[in-house]
Amino acid sequence: MRKLLAVVGIIALAVPLLARPVAAAQAQEPGGNPTGVLGPVNALGQEVQRPPAPTGPPPRLPDGTIDLGDGIWVGSPFGADIGIGLKRGEVLPLLPSAQALMASRKGVDDPVNWCLPLGVLRSSPYPFRFIQNYTHKKPTHMYILSEWMRMYRQVFMDGRRHPSELDPTWFGHSTGWYEGDTLVIDTVGLNDKFWFDRRGTPHTERLHTIERWTRVDAGHLVQEVTIDDPGAYSRPFTVTFQATLSQPGDELMEYVCQENNQYGVASGSANPFAGP
Amino acid sequence: MRRLLVVSMTLLGLSVGVPAQQRTGSIPTGGTPLVSAADASRPVPRLPDGRVDLTGPWVGGGSNADIEREGGLKPGELPLLPWARKLRDSRREQDEPYTICLPMSVPRINPFPWKFAMTYTSRGLSHVYLLHELGDSGAHRVVYMDGRQHPVDVVPTWWGHSIGRFEGDTLVIDTVGYNDKFWFDSRGTPHTEQLHTVERWTRVNFGTLVNDFTIDDPGAFSRPVQLKFTAQHVRLDVDLMEFICLEDNQYGIAGGFTPAQPDR
């Protein structure tokens, strides 16, 4: 099962599928066709038929804030190409240096292949969920958990500012607050190692992102991200995506990427993050 | 900073027989700053609904180098079956799956901070997450608090399937469905897929969290065994840091080790 999941993970990473195949114990249905727990299995794999996401009003916390954490979100953001989130006709305002870097990048060098973090804006095609913590103080942290490597992002909701001097990290330093029903997350202190997408869309350590998450109805979450990185782009720009609520009862599964990760060995690629 | 963290991991996480480790139920906390003694003795904080706030961050509360000693037993008291004792004695510290950034799992809470994230949702406390500074080597663990039962047929995983409930002020976490790949400690104390653990987490004052821990694994132990660990609250202004174990992990190469891959 673990190997199957890992295989599914790799396939999903390479080609984000709209319906994620589910590895399931196969059985024979009366007609002789194999069937999984979710329905028939054909040459394309497990067919997953799921009802559409709900459209009612979004649930609210006792204090009136919109609840982002009552389920699993899928489908947002990024993955294959950050550019699909741009307005129609707009192109990424890449500086020449960034354009050259992007052109030099090969898919085999994507840090994700080495089980390294997806960074702040890329979670697709893996499910994720928001965890609003609950303490004796006011809610002080928001966590964003990803099925990818079980990693979490930490967003400080207690009104603190970014430190003046940050060590660049994969997830940076994030502060958050609500503007009406929109959760705003402001992040700096990011390293330049992760890629925005499979195409290798780059950034520098000067990257500053502002995410605006709005749950427009019970089943849909719009993410609008302003990317401000004068090291790689000639102007700030905004990309927009939408995530969909997964079915009630769905939970994040365990995915341990590095367990028997044969990527480098099998492909003959050298880990670009290994030291000298 | 990254290198420093990696170095401290090697020193603290992997060294056996840490001399300072005399007190039972505790593991070395390394350089992690703790709350002052005065703060630690303050009363247990409570949520608006009266429930005890377990958040933390905490350091300690589980095993690291030797579960037998750290859990409060005398040498030889851990009721391992003969084959399991033999396996433990044959294991080399450098072969622990954790050295290649695989999850440490339960109750291996190393010298790194961790915290409970109690969820605040429109449906009440539906999940409790344990967030580990260990990052990619098992960053989070989920405990279902909605009253569900364990599935009848659990696929073995590194973290198993955990359900939780409050008994008074104690959070009780019941877990089955573990794989047999992780080690309880760097000494190599083993278990099987029959492992069933019960953690009873009680915050006795502001700065102290006790983990009464039951191992029930008829595959590797002759009887269930009761252990006790204590976690200490991290200083109030300290938050979990980012640690990506896999980034430039030179363990095998630099140490000349080729750890046994659990899947082989």
mmCIF file of C-alpha atoms in Angstrom, chain A residues 24-270:
data_model
loop_
_atom_site.group_PDB
_atom_site.id
_atom_site.type_symbol
_atom_site.label_atom_id
_atom_site.label_comp_id
_atom_site.label_asym_id
_atom_site.label_seq_id
_atom_site.Cartn_x
_atom_site.Cartn_y
_atom_site.Cartn_z
ATOM 1 C CA ALA A 24 -7.867 0.377 -3.410
ATOM 2 C CA ALA A 25 -8.070 -3.322 -2.866
ATOM 3 C CA GLN A 26 -9.557 -4.686 -6.024
ATOM 4 C CA ALA A 27 -12.395 -7.156 -6.149
ATOM 5 C CA GLN A 28 -14.602 -8.593 -8.867
ATOM 6 C CA GLU A 29 -18.029 -7.114 -9.366
ATOM 7 C CA PRO A 30 -20.804 -9.460 -10.538
ATOM 8 C CA GLY A 31 -20.181 -8.720 -14.215
ATOM 9 C CA GLY A 32 -16.575 -9.862 -13.899
ATOM 10 C CA ASN A 33 -15.100 -6.348 -14.065
ATOM 11 C CA PRO A 34 -12.704 -5.414 -11.310
ATOM 12 C CA THR A 35 -14.034 -2.910 -8.831
ATOM 13 C CA GLY A 36 -12.414 -0.839 -6.105
ATOM 14 C CA VAL A 37 -14.006 0.500 -2.964
ATOM 15 C CA LEU A 38 -15.093 3.600 -4.881
ATOM 16 C CA GLY A 39 -16.380 1.966 -8.033
ATOM 17 C CA PRO A 40 -15.182 0.283 -11.226
ATOM 18 C CA VAL A 41 -11.508 0.130 -12.120
ATOM 19 C CA ASN A 42 -10.695 0.456 -15.790
ATOM 20 C CA ALA A 43 -7.557 0.877 -17.866
ATOM 21 C CA LEU A 44 -7.225 4.470 -16.660
ATOM 22 C CA GLY A 45 -7.330 3.458 -13.037
ATOM 23 C CA GLN A 46 -9.851 4.024 -10.327
ATOM 24 C CA GLU A 47 -12.740 6.150 -11.469
ATOM 25 C CA VAL A 48 -13.785 8.475 -8.676
ATOM 26 C CA GLN A 49 -17.289 9.892 -8.819
ATOM 27 C CA ARG A 50 -17.897 12.401 -6.102
ATOM 28 C CA PRO A 51 -20.755 14.775 -5.489
ATOM 29 C CA PRO A 52 -20.108 18.466 -6.169
ATOM 30 C CA ALA A 53 -18.853 20.693 -3.345
ATOM 31 C CA PRO A 54 -21.551 22.387 -1.259
ATOM 32 C CA THR A 55 -22.570 25.968 -2.079
ATOM 33 C CA GLY A 56 -24.377 27.137 1.058
ATOM 34 C CA PRO A 57 -23.081 29.860 3.354
ATOM 35 C CA PRO A 58 -19.677 29.171 4.906
ATOM 36 C CA PRO A 59 -19.727 28.003 8.526
ATOM 37 C CA ARG A 60 -18.622 30.439 11.200
ATOM 38 C CA LEU A 61 -16.747 30.126 14.459
ATOM 39 C CA PRO A 62 -18.446 31.100 17.731
ATOM 40 C CA ASP A 63 -16.795 34.529 17.483
ATOM 41 C CA GLY A 64 -18.240 35.112 14.010
ATOM 42 C CA THR A 65 -15.051 34.508 12.012
ATOM 43 C CA ILE A 66 -15.419 32.344 8.914
ATOM 44 C CA ASP A 67 -14.278 28.795 9.663
ATOM 45 C CA LEU A 68 -11.622 27.738 7.163
ATOM 46 C CA GLY A 69 -10.732 24.613 9.129
ATOM 47 C CA ASP A 70 -13.792 22.384 9.009
ATOM 48 C CA GLY A 71 -12.547 20.294 6.109
ATOM 49 C CA ILE A 72 -9.917 19.384 3.553
ATOM 50 C CA TRP A 73 -9.235 21.648 0.559
ATOM 51 C CA VAL A 74 -8.012 20.445 -2.817
ATOM 52 C CA GLY A 75 -7.260 21.982 -6.178
ATOM 53 C CA SER A 76 -5.396 25.114 -5.191
ATOM 54 C CA PRO A 77 -2.955 26.578 -5.791
ATOM 55 C CA PHE A 78 -0.287 26.326 -8.440
ATOM 56 C CA GLY A 79 1.334 23.138 -9.545
ATOM 57 C CA ALA A 80 2.021 22.873 -13.223
ATOM 58 C CA ASP A 81 2.174 26.564 -14.043
ATOM 59 C CA ILE A 82 1.718 29.617 -11.857
ATOM 60 C CA GLY A 83 0.848 31.606 -14.989
ATOM 61 C CA ILE A 84 -2.613 30.058 -15.216
ATOM 62 C CA GLY A 85 -3.556 32.214 -12.241
ATOM 63 C CA LEU A 86 -2.869 35.450 -14.101
ATOM 64 C CA LYS A 87 -5.540 37.635 -15.653
ATOM 65 C CA ARG A 88 -6.372 36.778 -19.246
ATOM 66 C CA GLY A 89 -3.703 38.080 -21.586
ATOM 67 C CA GLU A 90 -1.247 38.924 -18.809
ATOM 68 C CA VAL A 91 2.248 37.416 -18.796
ATOM 69 C CA LEU A 92 4.645 36.945 -15.907
ATOM 70 C CA PRO A 93 6.795 40.107 -15.653
ATOM 71 C CA LEU A 94 10.016 38.113 -15.383
ATOM 72 C CA LEU A 95 13.277 40.035 -15.338
ATOM 73 C CA PRO A 96 15.833 38.783 -17.893
ATOM 74 C CA SER A 97 17.904 37.106 -15.158
ATOM 75 C CA ALA A 98 14.856 35.213 -13.914
ATOM 76 C CA GLN A 99 13.860 34.306 -17.448
ATOM 77 C CA ALA A 100 17.317 32.863 -18.063
ATOM 78 C CA LEU A 101 17.262 30.925 -14.796
ATOM 79 C CA MET A 102 13.845 29.501 -15.631
ATOM 80 C CA ALA A 103 14.970 28.482 -19.098
ATOM 81 C CA SER A 104 17.945 26.652 -17.609
ATOM 82 C CA ARG A 105 15.861 24.630 -15.170
ATOM 83 C CA LYS A 106 15.021 21.035 -15.927
ATOM 84 C CA GLY A 107 12.106 19.153 -14.449
ATOM 85 C CA VAL A 108 14.439 16.544 -12.993
ATOM 86 C CA ASP A 109 15.988 19.194 -10.729
ATOM 87 C CA ASP A 110 12.735 20.230 -9.065
ATOM 88 C CA PRO A 111 13.515 20.153 -5.310
ATOM 89 C CA VAL A 112 10.222 18.333 -4.818
ATOM 90 C CA ASN A 113 11.804 15.275 -6.407
ATOM 91 C CA TRP A 114 14.098 15.120 -3.388
ATOM 92 C CA CYS A 115 11.172 15.350 -0.995
ATOM 93 C CA LEU A 116 11.977 18.949 -0.157
ATOM 94 C CA PRO A 117 9.194 21.371 0.766
ATOM 95 C CA LEU A 118 6.819 22.816 -1.813
ATOM 96 C CA GLY A 119 7.289 26.305 -0.349
ATOM 97 C CA VAL A 120 4.582 28.793 0.425
ATOM 98 C CA LEU A 121 2.362 28.888 -2.612
ATOM 99 C CA ARG A 122 2.512 25.440 -4.088
ATOM 100 C CA SER A 123 0.488 22.695 -2.502
ATOM 101 C CA SER A 124 -1.269 21.238 -5.490
ATOM 102 C CA PRO A 125 -2.226 18.551 -6.190
ATOM 103 C CA TYR A 126 -2.092 17.567 -2.541
ATOM 104 C CA PRO A 127 -4.922 18.205 -0.101
ATOM 105 C CA PHE A 128 -4.382 20.734 2.666
ATOM 106 C CA ARG A 129 -6.255 22.067 5.649
ATOM 107 C CA PHE A 130 -6.276 25.072 7.937
ATOM 108 C CA ILE A 131 -5.854 24.589 11.654
ATOM 109 C CA GLN A 132 -7.017 27.502 13.718
ATOM 110 C CA ASN A 133 -5.506 26.845 17.114
ATOM 111 C CA TYR A 134 -7.464 27.278 20.296
ATOM 112 C CA THR A 135 -5.699 28.356 23.464
ATOM 113 C CA HIS A 136 -6.408 30.226 26.674
ATOM 114 C CA LYS A 137 -5.297 33.359 24.848
ATOM 115 C CA LYS A 138 -6.987 34.575 21.685
ATOM 116 C CA PRO A 139 -6.262 32.373 18.663
ATOM 117 C CA THR A 140 -2.563 33.053 18.223
ATOM 118 C CA HIS A 141 -1.525 30.776 15.363
ATOM 119 C CA MET A 142 -2.962 29.440 12.148
ATOM 120 C CA TYR A 143 -1.351 26.311 10.729
ATOM 121 C CA ILE A 144 -1.705 25.116 7.169
ATOM 122 C CA LEU A 145 -1.152 21.376 7.018
ATOM 123 C CA SER A 146 -0.276 19.703 3.752
ATOM 124 C CA GLU A 147 -0.568 16.042 2.912
ATOM 125 C CA TRP A 148 2.751 16.545 1.161
ATOM 126 C CA MET A 149 5.217 15.175 3.694
ATOM 127 C CA ARG A 150 2.792 16.056 6.505
ATOM 128 C CA MET A 151 4.398 19.484 6.551
ATOM 129 C CA TYR A 152 2.867 22.502 8.174
ATOM 130 C CA ARG A 153 3.140 26.229 7.699
ATOM 131 C CA GLN A 154 2.962 28.415 10.756
ATOM 132 C CA VAL A 155 1.155 31.765 10.574
ATOM 133 C CA PHE A 156 1.373 34.110 13.545
ATOM 134 C CA MET A 157 -2.035 35.661 14.238
ATOM 135 C CA ASP A 158 -1.109 37.497 17.438
ATOM 136 C CA GLY A 159 -0.312 40.839 15.855
ATOM 137 C CA ARG A 160 3.448 40.496 15.843
ATOM 138 C CA ARG A 161 5.575 41.987 13.059
ATOM 139 C CA HIS A 162 8.168 40.291 10.907
ATOM 140 C CA PRO A 163 11.613 40.253 12.569
ATOM 141 C CA SER A 164 13.983 42.766 11.034
ATOM 142 C CA GLU A 165 16.543 40.147 10.116
ATOM 143 C CA LEU A 166 15.455 36.704 9.005
ATOM 144 C CA ASP A 167 17.297 33.569 8.057
ATOM 145 C CA PRO A 168 15.771 32.583 4.719
ATOM 146 C CA THR A 169 13.681 29.421 5.073
ATOM 147 C CA TRP A 170 11.401 27.276 2.900
ATOM 148 C CA PHE A 171 8.239 28.637 4.516
ATOM 149 C CA GLY A 172 9.499 32.052 5.573
ATOM 150 C CA HIS A 173 7.940 34.134 8.339
ATOM 151 C CA SER A 174 4.185 34.571 8.031
ATOM 152 C CA THR A 175 1.892 36.942 9.871
ATOM 153 C CA GLY A 176 -1.859 36.844 9.404
ATOM 154 C CA TRP A 177 -5.008 38.799 10.158
ATOM 155 C CA TYR A 178 -8.605 39.043 8.993
ATOM 156 C CA GLU A 179 -9.949 41.798 6.797
ATOM 157 C CA GLY A 180 -13.674 41.244 6.981
ATOM 158 C CA ASP A 181 -14.161 37.622 5.959
ATOM 159 C CA THR A 182 -10.782 37.372 4.230
ATOM 160 C CA LEU A 183 -7.734 35.810 5.865
ATOM 161 C CA VAL A 184 -4.649 37.780 4.843
ATOM 162 C CA ILE A 185 -1.204 36.161 5.178
ATOM 163 C CA ASP A 186 1.920 38.242 4.689
ATOM 164 C CA THR A 187 5.167 36.327 4.238
ATOM 165 C CA VAL A 188 8.823 37.341 3.952
ATOM 166 C CA GLY A 189 12.101 35.593 4.779
ATOM 167 C CA LEU A 190 11.789 32.938 2.104
ATOM 168 C CA ASN A 191 14.729 31.119 0.580
ATOM 169 C CA ASP A 192 15.167 31.021 -3.193
ATOM 170 C CA LYS A 193 15.303 27.242 -3.447
ATOM 171 C CA PHE A 194 11.724 26.134 -4.011
ATOM 172 C CA TRP A 195 10.065 26.481 -7.381
ATOM 173 C CA PHE A 196 6.662 28.089 -7.795
ATOM 174 C CA ASP A 197 5.676 25.315 -10.192
ATOM 175 C CA ARG A 198 6.896 22.395 -12.285
ATOM 176 C CA ARG A 199 8.109 24.828 -14.943
ATOM 177 C CA GLY A 200 10.670 26.201 -12.524
ATOM 178 C CA THR A 201 9.202 29.679 -12.212
ATOM 179 C CA PRO A 202 11.789 31.325 -9.968
ATOM 180 C CA HIS A 203 12.046 33.926 -7.240
ATOM 181 C CA THR A 204 14.740 35.407 -5.031
ATOM 182 C CA GLU A 205 15.170 35.858 -1.288
ATOM 183 C CA ARG A 206 13.565 39.298 -1.709
ATOM 184 C CA LEU A 207 10.215 37.582 -2.293
ATOM 185 C CA HIS A 208 7.296 39.021 -0.365
ATOM 186 C CA THR A 209 3.898 37.372 -0.746
ATOM 187 C CA ILE A 210 0.480 38.542 0.341
ATOM 188 C CA GLU A 211 -2.149 35.824 0.278
ATOM 189 C CA ARG A 212 -5.824 36.667 0.542
ATOM 190 C CA TRP A 213 -7.974 33.621 1.307
ATOM 191 C CA THR A 214 -11.744 34.116 0.987
ATOM 192 C CA ARG A 215 -14.249 31.328 1.519
ATOM 193 C CA VAL A 216 -16.854 32.521 -0.926
ATOM 194 C CA ASP A 217 -19.307 29.768 -0.024
ATOM 195 C CA ALA A 218 -19.242 26.537 1.978
ATOM 196 C CA GLY A 219 -17.454 24.621 -0.747
ATOM 197 C CA HIS A 220 -15.134 27.132 -2.409
ATOM 198 C CA LEU A 221 -12.069 29.008 -1.231
ATOM 199 C CA VAL A 222 -10.529 31.705 -3.407
ATOM 200 C CA GLN A 223 -6.820 32.376 -3.001
ATOM 201 C CA GLU A 224 -5.473 35.615 -4.402
ATOM 202 C CA VAL A 225 -1.722 35.987 -4.087
ATOM 203 C CA THR A 226 0.287 39.109 -4.737
ATOM 204 C CA ILE A 227 3.881 38.289 -5.541
ATOM 205 C CA ASP A 228 6.329 41.099 -4.964
ATOM 206 C CA ASP A 229 9.921 40.177 -5.742
ATOM 207 C CA PRO A 230 11.995 42.979 -7.251
ATOM 208 C CA GLY A 231 14.848 40.475 -7.590
ATOM 209 C CA ALA A 232 13.019 38.431 -10.220
ATOM 210 C CA TYR A 233 10.023 40.447 -11.464
ATOM 211 C CA SER A 234 9.748 43.936 -12.904
ATOM 212 C CA ARG A 235 6.562 44.675 -10.926
ATOM 213 C CA PRO A 236 4.287 43.043 -8.332
ATOM 214 C CA PHE A 237 1.604 40.853 -9.857
ATOM 215 C CA THR A 238 -1.364 38.862 -8.623
ATOM 216 C CA VAL A 239 -2.428 35.299 -9.328
ATOM 217 C CA THR A 240 -5.794 33.835 -8.372
ATOM 218 C CA PHE A 241 -6.856 30.256 -7.762
ATOM 219 C CA GLN A 242 -9.780 28.451 -6.259
ATOM 220 C CA ALA A 243 -9.784 25.441 -3.966
ATOM 221 C CA THR A 244 -12.721 23.124 -3.469
ATOM 222 C CA LEU A 245 -13.881 21.538 -0.239
ATOM 223 C CA SER A 246 -13.349 17.802 -0.188
ATOM 224 C CA GLN A 247 -16.121 15.498 0.954
ATOM 225 C CA PRO A 248 -17.049 15.452 4.653
ATOM 226 C CA GLY A 249 -15.167 12.667 6.366
ATOM 227 C CA ASP A 250 -12.094 12.976 4.157
ATOM 228 C CA GLU A 251 -8.872 13.230 6.111
ATOM 229 C CA LEU A 252 -5.263 13.894 5.196
ATOM 230 C CA MET A 253 -3.447 10.623 4.646
ATOM 231 C CA GLU A 254 0.081 9.759 5.645
ATOM 232 C CA TYR A 255 2.625 10.359 2.924
ATOM 233 C CA VAL A 256 6.289 9.922 3.780
ATOM 234 C CA CYS A 257 8.062 10.963 0.598
ATOM 235 C CA GLN A 258 11.557 9.930 1.583
ATOM 236 C CA GLU A 259 10.556 6.388 2.443
ATOM 237 C CA ASN A 260 12.420 4.395 -0.161
ATOM 238 C CA ASN A 261 12.612 7.409 -2.479
ATOM 239 C CA GLN A 262 14.430 5.990 -5.495
ATOM 240 C CA TYR A 263 14.223 9.132 -7.544
ATOM 241 C CA GLY A 264 17.892 10.004 -7.761
ATOM 242 C CA VAL A 265 19.106 6.458 -7.904
ATOM 243 C CA ALA A 266 16.594 5.374 -10.501
ATOM 244 C CA SER A 267 17.072 8.382 -12.747
ATOM 245 C CA GLY A 268 20.786 8.841 -12.304
ATOM 246 C CA SER A 269 20.205 12.424 -11.151
ATOM 247 C CA ALA A 270 22.440 14.025 -8.573
#
